[in-house]
Amino acid sequence: MSSADNTSAAEISAPGSSRPDRPGATSDNGDHTALRADIRRLGDLLGETLVRQEGSELLDLVERVRALTRSDGEAAARLLGDTDLATAAKLVRAFSTYFHLANVTEQVHRGRELRARRAAEGGILSRTADMLKDADPEHLRETAAHLGVRPVFTAHPTEAARRSVLTKLRKIAELLEHTDPTERRRTDLRLAESIDLIWQTDELRVARPEPTDEARNAIYYLDELGRGAVGDVLEDLAAELERVGAPLPSGTRPLTFGTWIGGDRDGNPNVTPQVTWDVLILQHEHGITDALEHIDELRGALSNSIRNSGATEELLTSLGHDLELLPEISPRYKRLNAEEPYRLKATCIRQKLLNTRDRLAADTPHVPGRDYLGTAELLDDLSLIQTSLRAHRGSLVADGRLERTLRTLAAFGLQLATMDVREHADAHHHALGQLFDRLGEESWRYVDMPREYRRKLLAKEPVTHTHLTPPTIFRVVMSA
């Protein structure tokens, strides 16, 4: 958006545009100037979009509102009060689009600042490791072995943004990273295209979002994290712990993810058992697809010839077993990769992942050796490759690229995130009341028991009344 004077719409109070001291904003004057320039750049491109898509009248109205909100609030209120509903809706969209663009720009510049700070001072992990160098070594190793962080995506269905919009904003962020002046014309064209597409895209769905829509939104972020950020963090964490004498043991899962989405029944009647099942299947579809990307990368890399390096008997036996149970493996691969057991094993892993995805979609039984029952079986297969590489002069790859893949897949599993099924306490108490009242061992009904009495009763029940529920019913930990 632009105006007749030399002050663009980017000068309005936008995140990062006039408050370098606010949390998350860049603080260096030079970086702040560059930030304002990029916000102005996108604001001007948005103004061109408004003219192309809606005509110059809308841009003129935007500029009038912008100017009045800074100089005469009452006049701005009168102008807005006289605006018809359809025009007002476009006006709101124009400003909300602008703020989306300003926020993305700030994030890009904030990322540059953080990268510069890491280069100068070291990252947060390295600075933390420096503070731990004088800690008790045994305690530090014990802590590293039991380290576990689990960020959780909570359920807010009304805030489910459309993946179409998120993807376009991410594309704009990527384009802003292109700072080569010789590419400016092409970059601006791609930016203008993305802004046009955002303008023509409904920011919110017309239909009310369902839990599965919210799940797709969370999965978008999990997919993106799995493609780079999580691998980087885990690789850096392992390196820093190694540096201070507390190596991260193999098989540990220092970072995993959780979600309430699809399992949060507390006050949400739309979350039914079928919804929970559908979201779990959706998570597995994406988790397996993401795992396939990692395995395909390994397949491309693991061209080690058995004649030049060698392989363990355990790996070769496992590979032979896989080939017997997986007739889907193309004879072409068996012929071309006959001397490349690592690549051929990765091909078998890939086929098992495909079979697992098909099994879940069709809801058919697990077939040992043909698909994976869980993440542990996938990690076991990859560990066979890692052990063989270490034994045959391939430690650099085994402890580098392959270790990164193992830790990333362990973090996400085949399901991306562990779902927490949350239910209102009243539902649990209703079920427990029926069970305790059936036993008839208490002098009063469960529903009439004071809170503290219930708590004591539930605390001792697993020990004294293992017959209270059949073994197939899950026990629930809750606040009585």
Coordinates of C-alpha atoms in Angstrom, one line a residue:
M1 CA 0.0 0.0 0.0
S2 CA 1.3 3.4 -0.8
S3 CA 0.3 7.1 -0.6
A4 CA 0.8 10.3 -2.6
D5 CA 3.3 11.6 -0.1
N6 CA 6.6 9.8 0.6
T7 CA 5.2 7.9 3.7
S8 CA 3.9 4.5 2.8
A9 CA 1.3 2.4 4.5
A10 CA 4.2 0.5 6.1
E11 CA 4.6 3.5 8.4
I12 CA 1.4 2.6 10.3
S13 CA 1.9 0.9 13.7
A14 CA 2.9 -2.6 12.6
P15 CA 4.7 -5.2 14.6
G16 CA 8.4 -4.3 14.4
S17 CA 7.9 -1.3 12.1
S18 CA 8.2 1.5 14.8
R19 CA 9.1 -0.3 18.1
P20 CA 12.6 -1.7 17.9
D21 CA 12.5 -2.2 21.7
R22 CA 9.4 -4.5 21.7
P23 CA 10.0 -8.3 22.4
G24 CA 11.0 -10.2 19.3
A25 CA 11.8 -7.1 17.3
T26 CA 15.3 -6.4 15.8
S27 CA 17.4 -4.0 17.9
D28 CA 20.3 -3.1 15.7
N29 CA 19.6 0.2 13.9
G30 CA 20.9 -1.1 10.6
D31 CA 18.8 -4.2 10.8
H32 CA 15.8 -2.1 11.9
T33 CA 16.2 0.1 8.8
A34 CA 16.3 -3.0 6.6
L35 CA 13.2 -4.4 8.4
R36 CA 11.2 -1.2 7.7
A37 CA 12.4 -1.2 4.1
D38 CA 11.1 -4.7 3.6
I39 CA 7.8 -3.9 5.3
R40 CA 7.4 -0.9 3.0
R41 CA 8.4 -3.1 0.0
L42 CA 5.6 -5.6 0.8
G43 CA 3.2 -2.8 1.6
D44 CA 3.7 -1.3 -1.8
L45 CA 3.3 -4.7 -3.5
L46 CA 0.0 -5.1 -1.5
G47 CA -1.1 -1.7 -2.7
E48 CA -0.5 -2.8 -6.3
T49 CA -2.5 -6.0 -5.6
L50 CA -5.5 -4.0 -4.3
V51 CA -5.5 -1.8 -7.4
R52 CA -5.3 -4.9 -9.7
Q53 CA -7.9 -6.9 -7.9
E54 CA -10.4 -4.3 -6.6
G55 CA -9.5 -0.9 -8.2
S56 CA -7.8 2.3 -7.0
E57 CA -10.9 3.3 -4.9
L58 CA -10.1 0.6 -2.3
L59 CA -6.5 1.7 -2.1
D60 CA -7.5 5.3 -1.7
L61 CA -9.9 4.3 1.1
V62 CA -7.2 2.4 2.8
E63 CA -4.9 5.4 2.7
R64 CA -7.5 7.7 4.0
V65 CA -8.3 5.4 6.9
R66 CA -4.6 5.0 7.6
A67 CA -4.0 8.7 7.7
L68 CA -7.1 9.5 9.8
T69 CA -6.3 6.9 12.4
R70 CA -3.0 8.7 13.0
S71 CA -4.4 12.2 13.0
D72 CA -8.1 12.3 13.7
G73 CA -9.7 9.3 15.3
E74 CA -13.2 10.7 15.4
A75 CA -13.1 11.4 11.6
A76 CA -11.8 7.9 11.0
A77 CA -14.8 6.5 13.0
R78 CA -17.2 8.6 11.0
L79 CA -15.7 7.4 7.7
L80 CA -15.8 3.8 8.8
G81 CA -19.4 4.2 10.0
D82 CA -20.5 5.4 6.6
T83 CA -18.8 2.6 4.7
D84 CA -21.1 -0.2 3.4
L85 CA -20.6 -3.7 4.6
A86 CA -19.0 -5.1 1.5
T87 CA -16.4 -2.4 1.3
A88 CA -15.8 -2.6 5.0
A89 CA -15.1 -6.3 4.6
K90 CA -12.5 -5.6 1.9
L91 CA -11.0 -2.9 4.1
V92 CA -10.6 -5.3 7.0
R93 CA -9.0 -7.8 4.7
A94 CA -6.6 -5.2 3.3
F95 CA -5.3 -4.3 6.8
S96 CA -5.2 -7.9 8.0
T97 CA -3.3 -9.0 5.0
Y98 CA -0.9 -6.1 5.6
F99 CA -0.3 -7.2 9.1
H100 CA 0.3 -10.8 8.0
L101 CA 3.0 -9.5 5.7
A102 CA 4.5 -7.3 8.4
N103 CA 4.6 -10.2 10.8
V104 CA 6.3 -12.5 8.3
T105 CA 8.8 -9.8 7.5
E106 CA 9.6 -9.3 11.2
Q107 CA 10.1 -13.1 11.7
V108 CA 12.5 -13.2 8.8
H109 CA 14.6 -10.3 10.2
R110 CA 14.4 -11.7 13.7
G111 CA 15.8 -15.0 12.3
R112 CA 18.7 -13.1 10.7
E113 CA 19.4 -11.4 14.0
L114 CA 19.4 -14.7 15.9
R115 CA 21.7 -16.3 13.3
A116 CA 24.1 -13.4 13.6
R117 CA 24.0 -13.7 17.4
R118 CA 24.7 -17.4 17.2
A119 CA 27.7 -16.8 14.9
A120 CA 29.1 -14.3 17.3
E121 CA 28.2 -15.7 20.7
G122 CA 27.2 -19.3 20.1
G123 CA 23.7 -20.8 20.2
I124 CA 21.6 -21.3 23.3
L125 CA 22.7 -24.9 23.5
S126 CA 26.4 -24.1 23.4
R127 CA 26.0 -21.3 26.0
T128 CA 24.1 -23.7 28.2
A129 CA 26.7 -26.4 27.8
D130 CA 29.4 -23.9 28.8
M131 CA 27.6 -23.3 32.1
L132 CA 27.5 -27.1 32.7
K133 CA 31.2 -27.8 32.2
D134 CA 31.9 -27.6 36.0
A135 CA 28.9 -29.7 37.0
D136 CA 29.2 -33.1 38.5
P137 CA 30.0 -35.4 35.6
E138 CA 28.0 -38.4 36.8
H139 CA 25.0 -36.3 37.6
L140 CA 25.3 -34.6 34.2
R141 CA 25.4 -38.0 32.4
E142 CA 22.5 -39.3 34.3
T143 CA 20.5 -36.2 33.5
A144 CA 21.3 -36.5 29.8
A145 CA 20.2 -40.1 29.7
H146 CA 16.8 -39.1 31.1
L147 CA 16.3 -35.8 29.3
G148 CA 12.8 -35.5 27.8
V149 CA 11.1 -32.4 26.5
R150 CA 7.6 -32.7 25.0
P151 CA 6.0 -29.6 23.5
V152 CA 2.2 -30.1 23.2
F153 CA -0.2 -28.7 20.6
T154 CA -3.3 -27.8 22.5
A155 CA -6.8 -27.7 21.0
H156 CA -8.2 -24.4 19.8
P157 CA -10.5 -25.2 16.9
T158 CA -11.6 -21.6 16.3
E159 CA -8.0 -20.6 15.6
A160 CA -7.4 -23.2 12.8
A161 CA -5.7 -21.2 10.1
R162 CA -5.9 -22.5 6.5
R163 CA -2.9 -24.4 5.3
S164 CA -3.2 -22.6 2.0
V165 CA -2.6 -19.3 3.6
L166 CA 0.2 -20.6 5.8
T167 CA 2.0 -22.1 2.8
K168 CA 1.9 -18.8 0.9
L169 CA 3.1 -16.8 3.9
R170 CA 6.0 -19.3 4.2
K171 CA 6.8 -18.8 0.5
I172 CA 6.9 -15.0 1.1
A173 CA 9.4 -15.6 4.0
E174 CA 11.6 -17.7 1.7
L175 CA 11.5 -15.0 -1.0
L176 CA 12.5 -12.3 1.5
E177 CA 15.7 -14.3 2.3
H178 CA 16.8 -13.7 -1.3
T179 CA 19.0 -10.6 -0.9
D180 CA 20.9 -10.8 -4.2
P181 CA 20.2 -7.4 -5.9
T182 CA 20.5 -9.0 -9.4
E183 CA 17.5 -11.2 -8.5
R184 CA 15.4 -8.3 -7.2
R185 CA 13.0 -8.1 -10.2
R186 CA 12.3 -11.8 -10.2
T187 CA 11.9 -11.9 -6.5
D188 CA 9.4 -9.0 -6.5
L189 CA 7.4 -10.7 -9.2
R190 CA 7.2 -13.9 -7.1
L191 CA 6.2 -11.8 -4.1
A192 CA 3.5 -10.0 -6.1
E193 CA 2.2 -13.4 -7.3
S194 CA 2.0 -14.7 -3.7
I195 CA 0.2 -11.6 -2.4
D196 CA -2.3 -11.8 -5.2
L197 CA -3.0 -15.4 -4.4
I198 CA -3.4 -14.5 -0.7
W199 CA -5.9 -11.8 -1.6
Q200 CA -8.0 -14.2 -3.6
T201 CA -7.8 -16.9 -0.9
D202 CA -10.4 -17.1 1.9
E203 CA -8.4 -16.7 5.1
L204 CA -11.0 -18.7 7.0
R205 CA -13.1 -21.5 5.7
V206 CA -16.7 -20.7 5.1
A207 CA -17.8 -23.9 6.9
R208 CA -17.1 -24.2 10.6
P209 CA -13.7 -25.9 11.2
E210 CA -13.8 -29.4 12.5
P211 CA -11.2 -31.1 14.8
T212 CA -9.7 -32.8 11.7
D213 CA -9.2 -29.3 10.2
E214 CA -7.4 -28.2 13.3
A215 CA -5.3 -31.4 13.2
R216 CA -4.2 -30.6 9.7
N217 CA -3.1 -27.2 10.9
A218 CA -0.9 -28.7 13.6
I219 CA 0.4 -31.4 11.2
Y220 CA 1.5 -28.6 8.9
Y221 CA 3.9 -27.3 11.6
L222 CA 5.0 -30.8 12.6
D223 CA 5.8 -31.7 9.0
E224 CA 7.9 -28.5 8.6
L225 CA 9.7 -29.1 11.9
G226 CA 10.6 -32.7 10.8
R227 CA 12.2 -31.5 7.6
G228 CA 15.0 -29.6 9.2
A229 CA 14.7 -27.8 12.5
V230 CA 14.3 -30.8 14.8
G231 CA 17.2 -32.6 13.2
D232 CA 19.4 -29.5 13.6
V233 CA 18.4 -29.1 17.3
L234 CA 19.0 -32.8 18.1
E235 CA 22.3 -32.8 16.3
D236 CA 23.5 -29.7 18.1
L237 CA 22.3 -31.1 21.4
A238 CA 24.2 -34.3 21.0
A239 CA 27.3 -32.4 20.0
E240 CA 27.2 -30.0 23.0
L241 CA 26.6 -32.8 25.5
E242 CA 29.4 -34.8 24.0
R243 CA 31.6 -31.7 24.4
V244 CA 31.0 -31.5 28.2
G245 CA 31.4 -35.2 28.7
A246 CA 27.8 -36.3 28.9
P247 CA 27.1 -38.1 25.6
L248 CA 23.5 -38.6 24.7
P249 CA 23.0 -42.4 24.9
S250 CA 21.7 -44.2 21.8
G251 CA 18.0 -44.9 21.9
T252 CA 17.1 -41.9 24.1
R253 CA 14.4 -39.5 23.0
P254 CA 15.2 -36.1 24.4
L255 CA 12.6 -34.4 22.3
T256 CA 9.1 -35.7 21.4
F257 CA 5.8 -34.0 20.6
G258 CA 2.3 -34.3 22.0
T259 CA -1.2 -33.1 20.9
W260 CA -4.6 -32.7 22.4
I261 CA -6.2 -32.2 19.0
G262 CA -8.7 -35.0 18.3
G263 CA -8.5 -36.3 21.8
D264 CA -9.7 -33.3 23.8
R265 CA -13.2 -34.4 24.9
D266 CA -13.4 -32.0 27.8
G267 CA -16.4 -29.9 26.9
N268 CA -16.2 -30.5 23.2
P269 CA -19.0 -32.8 22.0
N270 CA -17.6 -32.8 18.5
V271 CA -14.6 -34.9 19.5
T272 CA -16.1 -38.4 19.2
P273 CA -14.3 -41.7 19.2
Q274 CA -14.5 -41.7 15.4
V275 CA -12.9 -38.2 15.3
T276 CA -10.1 -39.4 17.5
W277 CA -9.5 -42.4 15.2
D278 CA -9.6 -40.3 12.1
V279 CA -7.0 -37.8 13.5
L280 CA -4.7 -40.6 14.6
I281 CA -4.9 -42.1 11.0
L282 CA -4.2 -38.7 9.6
Q283 CA -1.2 -38.2 11.9
H284 CA 0.1 -41.6 10.8
E285 CA -0.3 -40.9 7.1
H286 CA 1.8 -37.8 7.5
G287 CA 4.3 -39.4 9.9
I288 CA 4.9 -42.2 7.5
T289 CA 5.2 -39.9 4.5
D290 CA 7.7 -37.8 6.4
A291 CA 9.7 -40.9 7.3
L292 CA 9.7 -41.9 3.7
E293 CA 11.4 -38.6 2.8
H294 CA 14.2 -39.4 5.3
I295 CA 14.6 -42.9 4.0
D296 CA 14.7 -41.8 0.4
E297 CA 17.5 -39.4 1.3
L298 CA 19.4 -42.3 2.9
R299 CA 18.8 -44.5 -0.1
G300 CA 20.4 -41.9 -2.3
A301 CA 23.4 -41.6 0.0
L302 CA 24.1 -45.2 1.0
S303 CA 25.8 -46.4 -2.2
N304 CA 28.5 -48.4 -0.2
S305 CA 29.6 -51.4 -2.1
I306 CA 30.1 -54.6 -0.1
R307 CA 33.3 -55.1 -2.1
N308 CA 34.7 -51.8 -1.0
S309 CA 33.5 -51.7 2.6
G310 CA 31.6 -54.8 3.8
A311 CA 28.6 -55.5 5.9
T312 CA 27.8 -57.4 9.1
E313 CA 26.3 -60.8 9.0
E314 CA 23.3 -59.5 11.0
L315 CA 22.6 -56.9 8.3
L316 CA 22.9 -59.4 5.5
T317 CA 20.7 -62.0 7.2
S318 CA 18.0 -59.3 7.9
L319 CA 18.2 -58.2 4.3
G320 CA 17.7 -61.7 3.0
H321 CA 14.7 -62.1 5.3
D322 CA 13.2 -58.9 4.1
L323 CA 13.6 -59.8 0.4
E324 CA 11.8 -63.1 1.0
L325 CA 8.8 -61.3 2.7
L326 CA 8.7 -58.3 0.3
P327 CA 8.0 -59.6 -3.2
E328 CA 7.0 -56.0 -4.1
I329 CA 10.7 -55.1 -4.3
S330 CA 11.4 -54.7 -8.0
P331 CA 13.8 -57.2 -9.5
R332 CA 15.5 -54.2 -11.0
Y333 CA 16.5 -53.0 -7.6
K334 CA 17.7 -56.5 -6.6
R335 CA 19.9 -56.6 -9.7
L336 CA 21.3 -53.1 -9.7
N337 CA 21.8 -53.0 -5.9
A338 CA 23.0 -56.6 -5.5
E339 CA 26.4 -55.3 -4.3
E340 CA 24.9 -52.4 -2.2
P341 CA 23.3 -54.0 0.9
Y342 CA 22.8 -50.7 2.7
R343 CA 20.9 -49.2 -0.1
L344 CA 18.9 -52.4 -0.7
K345 CA 18.1 -52.6 3.1
A346 CA 16.9 -48.9 2.9
T347 CA 14.7 -49.9 -0.1
C348 CA 13.1 -52.7 2.1
I349 CA 12.5 -50.2 4.9
R350 CA 10.8 -48.0 2.4
Q351 CA 8.5 -50.8 1.3
K352 CA 7.6 -51.7 4.9
L353 CA 6.7 -48.1 5.5
L354 CA 4.4 -48.1 2.4
N355 CA 2.8 -51.4 3.6
T356 CA 2.3 -49.9 7.0
R357 CA 0.5 -46.9 5.5
D358 CA -1.7 -49.2 3.4
R359 CA -2.4 -51.4 6.4
L360 CA -3.6 -48.5 8.6
A361 CA -5.7 -47.0 5.8
A362 CA -7.4 -50.4 5.2
D363 CA -7.5 -51.3 8.9
T364 CA -6.0 -54.7 8.3
P365 CA -3.9 -56.8 10.8
H366 CA -0.2 -56.3 11.1
V367 CA 2.0 -58.8 9.3
P368 CA 5.4 -59.3 10.9
G369 CA 8.2 -58.6 8.5
R370 CA 6.0 -56.9 6.0
D371 CA 5.0 -53.7 7.8
Y372 CA 5.9 -51.9 11.0
L373 CA 3.8 -52.4 14.2
G374 CA 5.4 -49.3 15.7
T375 CA 8.3 -46.9 15.5
A376 CA 10.6 -49.2 17.5
E377 CA 10.7 -51.7 14.6
L378 CA 11.7 -49.0 12.2
L379 CA 14.4 -47.8 14.4
D380 CA 15.7 -51.3 14.9
D381 CA 16.1 -51.7 11.1
L382 CA 18.0 -48.4 10.9
S383 CA 20.2 -49.4 13.9
L384 CA 21.2 -52.6 12.0
I385 CA 22.5 -50.3 9.2
Q386 CA 24.2 -48.1 11.7
T387 CA 26.0 -50.9 13.5
S388 CA 27.2 -52.4 10.2
L389 CA 28.5 -49.1 9.0
R390 CA 30.4 -48.5 12.2
A391 CA 32.0 -52.0 11.9
H392 CA 33.1 -51.3 8.3
R393 CA 34.8 -47.9 8.3
G394 CA 31.6 -46.0 7.9
S395 CA 31.4 -44.3 11.4
L396 CA 31.3 -40.8 9.9
V397 CA 28.1 -41.5 8.1
A398 CA 26.7 -43.8 10.9
D399 CA 27.2 -41.1 13.6
G400 CA 26.4 -38.3 11.3
R401 CA 23.6 -38.4 8.7
L402 CA 22.2 -41.7 9.9
E403 CA 22.3 -40.7 13.6
R404 CA 20.4 -37.5 12.7
T405 CA 17.8 -39.5 10.9
L406 CA 17.4 -42.0 13.8
R407 CA 17.0 -39.2 16.3
T408 CA 14.5 -37.3 14.1
L409 CA 12.4 -40.4 13.5
A410 CA 12.5 -41.2 17.2
A411 CA 11.3 -37.7 18.0
F412 CA 8.2 -37.9 15.7
G413 CA 7.6 -41.6 15.5
L414 CA 5.3 -42.9 12.8
Q415 CA 2.5 -40.9 14.4
L416 CA 4.2 -37.4 14.6
A417 CA 2.9 -36.7 18.1
T418 CA 1.5 -38.6 21.0
M419 CA -2.2 -37.9 21.5
D420 CA -3.5 -37.1 24.9
V421 CA -7.1 -38.1 25.3
R422 CA -8.6 -35.6 27.8
E423 CA -12.0 -36.2 29.3
H424 CA -14.0 -34.1 31.8
A425 CA -13.7 -35.5 35.4
D426 CA -17.4 -36.0 35.6
A427 CA -17.3 -38.7 33.0
H428 CA -14.7 -40.6 34.8
H429 CA -16.5 -40.2 38.1
H430 CA -19.7 -41.5 36.5
A431 CA -17.9 -44.7 35.3
L432 CA -16.1 -45.2 38.6
G433 CA -19.3 -44.6 40.6
Q434 CA -21.0 -47.5 38.8
L435 CA -18.0 -49.8 39.4
F436 CA -17.6 -49.0 43.2
D437 CA -21.3 -49.1 43.8
R438 CA -21.5 -52.5 42.2
L439 CA -18.9 -53.8 44.7
G440 CA -21.0 -52.6 47.6
E441 CA -18.1 -52.4 49.9
E442 CA -18.6 -48.8 50.9
S443 CA -21.3 -47.5 53.3
W444 CA -22.4 -44.8 50.9
R445 CA -22.7 -44.3 47.2
Y446 CA -19.7 -43.0 45.3
V447 CA -21.5 -39.9 44.1
D448 CA -22.1 -38.9 47.8
M449 CA -18.5 -39.3 48.9
P450 CA -16.6 -36.1 49.9
R451 CA -13.7 -35.2 47.6
E452 CA -11.0 -36.2 50.0
Y453 CA -12.6 -39.6 50.7
R454 CA -12.7 -40.2 46.9
R455 CA -9.1 -39.3 46.6
K456 CA -8.0 -41.8 49.2
L457 CA -10.3 -44.5 47.8
L458 CA -8.8 -44.1 44.3
A459 CA -5.3 -44.0 45.6
K460 CA -5.6 -47.4 47.2
E461 CA -7.9 -49.1 44.6
P462 CA -5.2 -50.4 42.2
V463 CA -3.6 -52.3 45.1
T464 CA -6.6 -53.6 47.0
H465 CA -9.1 -54.0 44.2
T466 CA -7.4 -55.3 41.0
H467 CA -10.7 -57.1 40.3
L468 CA -12.6 -53.8 40.1
T469 CA -12.2 -53.6 36.3
P470 CA -11.4 -56.2 33.7
P471 CA -7.7 -56.1 32.5
T472 CA -8.7 -54.8 29.1
I473 CA -10.0 -51.5 30.5
F474 CA -7.4 -48.8 30.8
R475 CA -6.8 -47.3 34.2
V476 CA -7.1 -43.5 34.2
V477 CA -4.9 -41.1 36.3
M478 CA -7.0 -38.1 37.1
S479 CA -7.7 -35.5 39.8
A480 CA -10.5 -36.9 42.0

